[in-house]
Amino acid sequence: MNHADDGNMRSATIAARDGASLAATLFSPQQSEGPVVVIAGAIAVKQKFYERLAQFLAARGCRVLTFDYRGVGASRRFESPGGGLRAWGEQDLAGALDHALALAPDAPLRVVAHSVGGQLVGLAENNHRIRAMLAISTQIGDWRLWPAPSKYALWLFWNALLPIPTAVLGYFPASRLRLGEDLPKEAALEWARWCRSPDYFVDAAGRPFPGCFDGFTGSIRALTIADDWMAPKPAVEALMRRYRRAQIEPMAIRPAAKTIGHFGFFREAGRPYWEDCARWLIDA
């Protein structure tokens, strides 16, 4: 899969903040001129999905780090201390940021966040080290922010269709439903709990917790995609309001021909936007 002008890929094992082992991949450019970039992926999506964009950024001088959250993708082979989405942000993503900073102490740190990845950045204690985040379809998952009739289908999903099979099977069988990678029980049930609450970020007792959103003072380019039903504009804007100390630049994508949806930005349909977004990420 390596291409001469796309940088070199190297598999690695990195440590989360609590010592959990995570599978990762480092994409190294031929000339390290740009920032170091961490890709914080969506829920139930393996790091390999982001490989093409990582190679694209590496070809432009960036060191790029992708990784799988605990219990997902290649990280499933490791024994982990457990934990759901909150641990993914507070421990896993924070550990990936630590690793990136150690790789290139003098290089500026950037993040490409997809969907839940943009939420988890707000939970990482070291997010103040990030100077720019390209946020693609990053949203608050509160079902009330969706238009009807989608909101009612989501209410049913968060209250029954996800928690019941998860409780019975001990994991959420997302792959059988063509919704991505199977989810560990703790992550699936925490996701459902967050999406049922208007406060969204809540603990096991339903109490809201603030996260570390105020620590982030960098720039965010927040992409909304017109045909992405999974991240409607009100839900994206609700998450951006949590980053109240950031400089936020909205960017609306309205595809004329090809469908982009929630995942197409990282496929061929999204390539027309990569150059501009990469330039912003590098220069921000």
mmCIF file of C-alpha atoms in Angstrom:
data_model
loop_
_atom_site.group_PDB
_atom_site.id
_atom_site.type_symbol
_atom_site.label_atom_id
_atom_site.label_comp_id
_atom_site.label_asym_id
_atom_site.label_seq_id
_atom_site.Cartn_x
_atom_site.Cartn_y
_atom_site.Cartn_z
ATOM 1 C CA MET A 1 0.000 0.000 0.000
ATOM 2 C CA ASN A 2 2.988 2.342 0.317
ATOM 3 C CA HIS A 3 3.561 4.771 -2.526
ATOM 4 C CA ALA A 4 6.894 6.447 -3.171
ATOM 5 C CA ASP A 5 5.532 9.977 -2.731
ATOM 6 C CA ASP A 6 3.031 9.195 0.051
ATOM 7 C CA GLY A 7 5.404 8.671 2.943
ATOM 8 C CA ASN A 8 6.238 5.446 4.763
ATOM 9 C CA MET A 9 3.838 3.521 7.009
ATOM 10 C CA ARG A 10 5.011 1.849 10.199
ATOM 11 C CA SER A 11 2.883 -0.103 12.663
ATOM 12 C CA ALA A 12 3.399 0.722 16.318
ATOM 13 C CA THR A 13 2.019 0.053 19.761
ATOM 14 C CA ILE A 14 1.440 3.160 21.852
ATOM 15 C CA ALA A 15 0.278 3.625 25.441
ATOM 16 C CA ALA A 16 -2.905 5.245 26.661
ATOM 17 C CA ARG A 17 -2.662 7.449 29.743
ATOM 18 C CA ASP A 18 -3.746 4.538 31.991
ATOM 19 C CA GLY A 19 -1.241 2.124 30.454
ATOM 20 C CA ALA A 20 -3.586 0.392 27.999
ATOM 21 C CA SER A 21 -1.857 -0.695 24.773
ATOM 22 C CA LEU A 22 -3.236 0.701 21.523
ATOM 23 C CA ALA A 23 -2.509 -0.322 17.943
ATOM 24 C CA ALA A 24 -1.279 2.620 15.898
ATOM 25 C CA THR A 25 0.272 3.490 12.542
ATOM 26 C CA LEU A 26 2.818 6.222 11.879
ATOM 27 C CA PHE A 27 3.018 7.794 8.435
ATOM 28 C CA SER A 28 6.404 9.488 7.973
ATOM 29 C CA PRO A 29 7.094 11.956 5.158
ATOM 30 C CA GLN A 30 10.253 11.964 3.091
ATOM 31 C CA GLN A 31 10.963 15.440 4.433
ATOM 32 C CA SER A 32 9.512 16.374 7.822
ATOM 33 C CA GLU A 33 8.587 19.981 7.171
ATOM 34 C CA GLY A 34 5.060 20.163 8.503
ATOM 35 C CA PRO A 35 3.186 19.563 11.723
ATOM 36 C CA VAL A 36 2.480 16.271 13.443
ATOM 37 C CA VAL A 37 -1.147 15.236 12.931
ATOM 38 C CA VAL A 38 -3.218 12.840 15.020
ATOM 39 C CA ILE A 39 -6.365 11.420 13.407
ATOM 40 C CA ALA A 40 -9.124 10.914 15.997
ATOM 41 C CA GLY A 41 -11.549 8.583 14.276
ATOM 42 C CA ALA A 42 -15.275 7.974 14.487
ATOM 43 C CA ILE A 43 -16.927 5.394 16.695
ATOM 44 C CA ALA A 44 -16.911 1.826 15.305
ATOM 45 C CA VAL A 45 -14.408 2.812 12.569
ATOM 46 C CA LYS A 46 -10.954 1.223 12.269
ATOM 47 C CA GLN A 47 -7.874 3.385 11.814
ATOM 48 C CA LYS A 48 -7.269 1.809 8.395
ATOM 49 C CA PHE A 49 -10.249 3.755 7.061
ATOM 50 C CA TYR A 50 -8.186 6.964 7.400
ATOM 51 C CA GLU A 51 -5.100 5.590 5.652
ATOM 52 C CA ARG A 52 -5.598 7.408 2.344
ATOM 53 C CA LEU A 53 -5.925 10.816 3.978
ATOM 54 C CA ALA A 54 -2.952 10.051 6.236
ATOM 55 C CA GLN A 55 -0.825 9.238 3.179
ATOM 56 C CA PHE A 56 -2.004 12.428 1.495
ATOM 57 C CA LEU A 57 -0.932 14.525 4.491
ATOM 58 C CA ALA A 58 2.377 12.681 4.791
ATOM 59 C CA ALA A 59 3.115 13.494 1.148
ATOM 60 C CA ARG A 60 2.778 17.156 2.160
ATOM 61 C CA GLY A 61 5.357 16.935 4.919
ATOM 62 C CA CYS A 62 3.241 15.937 7.926
ATOM 63 C CA ARG A 63 3.979 13.154 10.366
ATOM 64 C CA VAL A 64 0.603 11.457 10.843
ATOM 65 C CA LEU A 65 -0.506 9.117 13.619
ATOM 66 C CA THR A 66 -3.626 6.965 13.410
ATOM 67 C CA PHE A 67 -4.759 4.567 16.138
ATOM 68 C CA ASP A 68 -7.569 2.275 17.244
ATOM 69 C CA TYR A 69 -9.394 2.996 20.493
ATOM 70 C CA ARG A 70 -9.330 0.245 23.130
ATOM 71 C CA GLY A 71 -11.572 -2.676 22.258
ATOM 72 C CA VAL A 72 -11.809 -1.685 18.579
ATOM 73 C CA GLY A 73 -9.916 -2.769 15.459
ATOM 74 C CA ALA A 74 -6.354 -3.954 15.980
ATOM 75 C CA SER A 75 -6.422 -2.778 19.611
ATOM 76 C CA ARG A 76 -8.821 -5.618 20.412
ATOM 77 C CA ARG A 77 -5.883 -7.993 20.653
ATOM 78 C CA PHE A 78 -4.594 -6.231 23.765
ATOM 79 C CA GLU A 79 -5.835 -6.676 27.297
ATOM 80 C CA SER A 80 -7.214 -3.293 28.339
ATOM 81 C CA PRO A 81 -8.360 -1.860 31.669
ATOM 82 C CA GLY A 82 -11.815 -1.354 30.161
ATOM 83 C CA GLY A 83 -13.744 1.862 29.896
ATOM 84 C CA GLY A 84 -16.096 3.401 27.396
ATOM 85 C CA LEU A 85 -16.069 6.587 25.362
ATOM 86 C CA ARG A 86 -14.899 8.687 28.277
ATOM 87 C CA ALA A 87 -11.798 6.507 28.550
ATOM 88 C CA TRP A 88 -11.329 6.778 24.794
ATOM 89 C CA GLY A 89 -10.951 10.544 25.218
ATOM 90 C CA GLU A 90 -9.352 10.899 28.644
ATOM 91 C CA GLN A 91 -6.957 7.965 28.247
ATOM 92 C CA ASP A 92 -6.610 6.783 24.617
ATOM 93 C CA LEU A 93 -6.672 10.039 22.676
ATOM 94 C CA ALA A 94 -4.687 11.817 25.379
ATOM 95 C CA GLY A 95 -2.081 9.035 25.110
ATOM 96 C CA ALA A 96 -1.977 9.365 21.313
ATOM 97 C CA LEU A 97 -1.405 13.115 21.680
ATOM 98 C CA ASP A 98 1.410 12.412 24.176
ATOM 99 C CA HIS A 99 2.985 10.028 21.661
ATOM 100 C CA ALA A 100 2.720 12.565 18.844
ATOM 101 C CA LEU A 101 4.300 15.269 20.981
ATOM 102 C CA ALA A 102 7.178 12.941 21.860
ATOM 103 C CA LEU A 103 7.703 12.100 18.174
ATOM 104 C CA ALA A 104 8.169 15.725 17.191
ATOM 105 C CA PRO A 105 8.572 17.983 20.251
ATOM 106 C CA ASP A 106 9.265 21.067 18.149
ATOM 107 C CA ALA A 107 6.548 20.529 15.535
ATOM 108 C CA PRO A 108 3.083 22.068 15.927
ATOM 109 C CA LEU A 109 0.371 19.571 16.866
ATOM 110 C CA ARG A 110 -2.773 19.234 14.739
ATOM 111 C CA VAL A 111 -5.777 16.905 14.871
ATOM 112 C CA VAL A 112 -8.126 15.610 12.198
ATOM 113 C CA ALA A 113 -11.300 14.634 14.051
ATOM 114 C CA HIS A 114 -14.148 12.641 12.555
ATOM 115 C CA SER A 115 -17.561 12.395 14.209
ATOM 116 C CA VAL A 116 -17.106 11.259 17.845
ATOM 117 C CA GLY A 117 -13.394 12.067 17.529
ATOM 118 C CA GLY A 118 -14.271 15.748 17.814
ATOM 119 C CA GLN A 119 -16.103 15.053 21.070
ATOM 120 C CA LEU A 120 -13.195 13.075 22.510
ATOM 121 C CA VAL A 121 -10.732 15.897 21.845
ATOM 122 C CA GLY A 122 -12.717 17.897 24.401
ATOM 123 C CA LEU A 123 -12.109 15.184 27.019
ATOM 124 C CA ALA A 124 -8.326 14.962 26.576
ATOM 125 C CA GLU A 125 -6.522 16.858 29.359
ATOM 126 C CA ASN A 126 -3.655 17.761 27.005
ATOM 127 C CA ASN A 127 -5.831 19.230 24.232
ATOM 128 C CA HIS A 128 -4.341 22.665 25.002
ATOM 129 C CA ARG A 129 -1.281 21.474 23.040
ATOM 130 C CA ILE A 130 -3.356 21.237 19.831
ATOM 131 C CA ARG A 131 -3.090 24.376 17.720
ATOM 132 C CA ALA A 132 -5.601 23.426 15.012
ATOM 133 C CA MET A 133 -8.317 20.830 14.497
ATOM 134 C CA LEU A 134 -9.977 19.909 11.228
ATOM 135 C CA ALA A 135 -13.374 18.718 12.498
ATOM 136 C CA ILE A 136 -15.314 16.655 9.954
ATOM 137 C CA SER A 137 -18.958 15.970 10.807
ATOM 138 C CA THR A 138 -18.206 16.275 14.530
ATOM 139 C CA GLN A 139 -21.429 16.606 16.472
ATOM 140 C CA ILE A 140 -23.293 16.249 19.746
ATOM 141 C CA GLY A 141 -25.319 13.025 19.569
ATOM 142 C CA ASP A 142 -28.415 14.240 21.454
ATOM 143 C CA TRP A 143 -31.320 12.881 19.379
ATOM 144 C CA ARG A 144 -33.339 16.075 19.975
ATOM 145 C CA LEU A 145 -31.036 17.970 17.604
ATOM 146 C CA TRP A 146 -32.157 15.930 14.581
ATOM 147 C CA PRO A 147 -35.144 16.852 12.409
ATOM 148 C CA ALA A 148 -38.275 14.741 12.427
ATOM 149 C CA PRO A 149 -38.782 11.903 11.634
ATOM 150 C CA SER A 150 -35.091 10.974 12.131
ATOM 151 C CA LYS A 151 -35.146 12.087 15.763
ATOM 152 C CA TYR A 152 -37.834 9.537 16.631
ATOM 153 C CA ALA A 153 -35.921 6.697 15.000
ATOM 154 C CA LEU A 154 -32.832 7.763 16.944
ATOM 155 C CA TRP A 155 -34.813 7.863 20.211
ATOM 156 C CA LEU A 156 -35.801 4.245 19.573
ATOM 157 C CA PHE A 157 -32.216 3.306 18.714
ATOM 158 C CA TRP A 158 -30.688 4.844 21.860
ATOM 159 C CA ASN A 159 -33.399 3.556 24.177
ATOM 160 C CA ALA A 160 -33.909 0.039 22.826
ATOM 161 C CA LEU A 161 -32.220 -1.052 19.604
ATOM 162 C CA LEU A 162 -28.691 -0.479 20.911
ATOM 163 C CA PRO A 163 -28.862 -1.163 24.686
ATOM 164 C CA ILE A 164 -30.989 -4.318 24.563
ATOM 165 C CA PRO A 165 -28.834 -6.417 22.179
ATOM 166 C CA THR A 166 -25.711 -5.031 23.876
ATOM 167 C CA ALA A 167 -26.931 -6.211 27.277
ATOM 168 C CA VAL A 168 -27.832 -9.646 25.878
ATOM 169 C CA LEU A 169 -24.682 -10.249 23.785
ATOM 170 C CA GLY A 170 -22.124 -8.390 25.898
ATOM 171 C CA TYR A 171 -21.199 -6.163 22.931
ATOM 172 C CA PHE A 172 -23.018 -4.231 20.212
ATOM 173 C CA PRO A 173 -23.014 -6.198 16.922
ATOM 174 C CA ALA A 174 -22.502 -3.182 14.663
ATOM 175 C CA SER A 175 -20.834 -5.271 11.946
ATOM 176 C CA ARG A 176 -23.933 -7.449 11.490
ATOM 177 C CA LEU A 177 -25.993 -4.318 10.974
ATOM 178 C CA ARG A 178 -23.408 -2.809 8.603
ATOM 179 C CA LEU A 179 -22.794 0.031 11.045
ATOM 180 C CA GLY A 180 -19.048 -0.468 11.335
ATOM 181 C CA GLU A 181 -16.895 -2.326 13.847
ATOM 182 C CA ASP A 182 -18.464 -4.226 16.758
ATOM 183 C CA LEU A 183 -18.423 -2.107 19.911
ATOM 184 C CA PRO A 184 -17.354 -3.175 23.399
ATOM 185 C CA LYS A 185 -20.211 -3.209 25.897
ATOM 186 C CA GLU A 186 -18.978 -0.265 27.965
ATOM 187 C CA ALA A 187 -18.478 1.964 24.921
ATOM 188 C CA ALA A 188 -21.857 1.081 23.400
ATOM 189 C CA LEU A 189 -23.845 1.631 26.595
ATOM 190 C CA GLU A 190 -22.034 4.891 27.381
ATOM 191 C CA TRP A 191 -22.714 6.130 23.848
ATOM 192 C CA ALA A 192 -26.424 5.377 24.270
ATOM 193 C CA ARG A 193 -26.487 7.074 27.693
ATOM 194 C CA TRP A 194 -24.885 10.223 26.296
ATOM 195 C CA CYS A 195 -27.249 10.347 23.329
ATOM 196 C CA ARG A 196 -30.304 10.049 25.596
ATOM 197 C CA SER A 197 -29.274 13.055 27.695
ATOM 198 C CA PRO A 198 -29.657 16.729 26.738
ATOM 199 C CA ASP A 199 -26.411 17.311 28.682
ATOM 200 C CA TYR A 200 -24.764 14.612 26.526
ATOM 201 C CA PHE A 201 -21.510 14.218 28.488
ATOM 202 C CA VAL A 202 -22.839 12.420 31.570
ATOM 203 C CA ASP A 203 -21.399 9.835 33.950
ATOM 204 C CA ALA A 204 -22.913 6.473 34.878
ATOM 205 C CA ALA A 205 -25.281 8.204 37.320
ATOM 206 C CA GLY A 206 -26.491 10.623 34.637
ATOM 207 C CA ARG A 207 -24.607 13.597 36.088
ATOM 208 C CA PRO A 208 -23.015 15.981 33.575
ATOM 209 C CA PHE A 209 -19.251 16.439 33.632
ATOM 210 C CA PRO A 210 -17.423 19.365 32.004
ATOM 211 C CA GLY A 211 -14.577 17.619 30.215
ATOM 212 C CA CYS A 212 -11.617 19.756 29.191
ATOM 213 C CA PHE A 213 -13.210 21.807 26.431
ATOM 214 C CA ASP A 214 -12.059 25.110 27.918
ATOM 215 C CA GLY A 215 -8.453 23.966 27.594
ATOM 216 C CA PHE A 216 -8.646 24.078 23.810
ATOM 217 C CA THR A 217 -7.732 27.556 22.566
ATOM 218 C CA GLY A 218 -6.624 26.727 19.030
ATOM 219 C CA SER A 219 -8.405 27.015 15.680
ATOM 220 C CA ILE A 220 -11.152 24.713 14.448
ATOM 221 C CA ARG A 221 -12.395 24.355 10.904
ATOM 222 C CA ALA A 222 -15.812 22.744 11.413
ATOM 223 C CA LEU A 223 -17.133 20.967 8.324
ATOM 224 C CA THR A 224 -20.819 20.292 7.820
ATOM 225 C CA ILE A 225 -21.834 18.183 4.845
ATOM 226 C CA ALA A 226 -25.273 18.820 3.395
ATOM 227 C CA ASP A 227 -26.127 15.177 2.691
ATOM 228 C CA ASP A 228 -24.780 13.849 6.014
ATOM 229 C CA TRP A 229 -27.851 12.887 8.035
ATOM 230 C CA MET A 230 -25.625 11.650 10.892
ATOM 231 C CA ALA A 231 -24.270 15.128 11.619
ATOM 232 C CA PRO A 232 -26.929 17.786 10.959
ATOM 233 C CA LYS A 233 -25.859 21.395 11.323
ATOM 234 C CA PRO A 234 -27.597 21.990 14.716
ATOM 235 C CA ALA A 235 -25.749 18.995 16.216
ATOM 236 C CA VAL A 236 -22.397 20.196 14.836
ATOM 237 C CA GLU A 237 -23.019 23.710 16.140
ATOM 238 C CA ALA A 238 -23.964 22.323 19.576
ATOM 239 C CA LEU A 239 -20.558 20.644 19.862
ATOM 240 C CA MET A 240 -18.723 23.736 18.652
ATOM 241 C CA ARG A 241 -20.357 25.770 21.429
ATOM 242 C CA ARG A 242 -18.554 23.537 23.935
ATOM 243 C CA TYR A 243 -15.243 24.789 22.515
ATOM 244 C CA ARG A 244 -15.995 28.302 23.717
ATOM 245 C CA ARG A 245 -12.364 29.469 23.760
ATOM 246 C CA ALA A 246 -11.540 28.211 20.264
ATOM 247 C CA GLN A 247 -11.467 30.215 17.034
ATOM 248 C CA ILE A 248 -14.069 28.437 14.929
ATOM 249 C CA GLU A 249 -14.345 28.653 11.150
ATOM 250 C CA PRO A 250 -17.469 26.932 9.782
ATOM 251 C CA MET A 251 -17.193 25.301 6.363
ATOM 252 C CA ALA A 252 -20.266 23.975 4.575
ATOM 253 C CA ILE A 253 -19.892 21.332 1.874
ATOM 254 C CA ARG A 254 -22.804 20.957 -0.539
ATOM 255 C CA PRO A 255 -21.970 18.131 -2.934
ATOM 256 C CA ALA A 256 -23.325 18.764 -6.417
ATOM 257 C CA ALA A 257 -22.998 15.288 -7.870
ATOM 258 C CA LYS A 258 -21.287 12.663 -5.737
ATOM 259 C CA THR A 259 -22.793 11.602 -2.443
ATOM 260 C CA ILE A 260 -20.471 12.320 0.487
ATOM 261 C CA GLY A 261 -22.561 11.603 3.578
ATOM 262 C CA HIS A 262 -20.916 10.858 6.927
ATOM 263 C CA PHE A 263 -17.968 8.848 5.610
ATOM 264 C CA GLY A 264 -17.374 9.993 2.031
ATOM 265 C CA PHE A 265 -14.970 12.816 2.901
ATOM 266 C CA PHE A 266 -12.317 10.134 3.503
ATOM 267 C CA ARG A 267 -13.091 8.344 0.248
ATOM 268 C CA GLU A 268 -12.814 9.406 -3.384
ATOM 269 C CA ALA A 269 -15.872 11.680 -3.124
ATOM 270 C CA GLY A 270 -14.069 13.866 -0.602
ATOM 271 C CA ARG A 271 -10.777 14.225 -2.479
ATOM 272 C CA PRO A 272 -11.705 17.562 -4.119
ATOM 273 C CA TYR A 273 -11.665 19.106 -0.630
ATOM 274 C CA TRP A 274 -8.442 17.551 0.655
ATOM 275 C CA GLU A 275 -5.947 20.026 -0.763
ATOM 276 C CA ASP A 276 -7.652 23.090 0.681
ATOM 277 C CA CYS A 277 -8.228 21.418 4.055
ATOM 278 C CA ALA A 278 -4.647 20.148 4.210
ATOM 279 C CA ARG A 279 -3.322 23.623 3.448
ATOM 280 C CA TRP A 280 -5.500 25.068 6.229
ATOM 281 C CA LEU A 281 -4.379 22.357 8.654
ATOM 282 C CA ILE A 282 -0.699 22.946 7.917
ATOM 283 C CA ASP A 283 -0.840 26.767 7.912
ATOM 284 C CA ALA A 284 -3.448 27.441 10.631
#
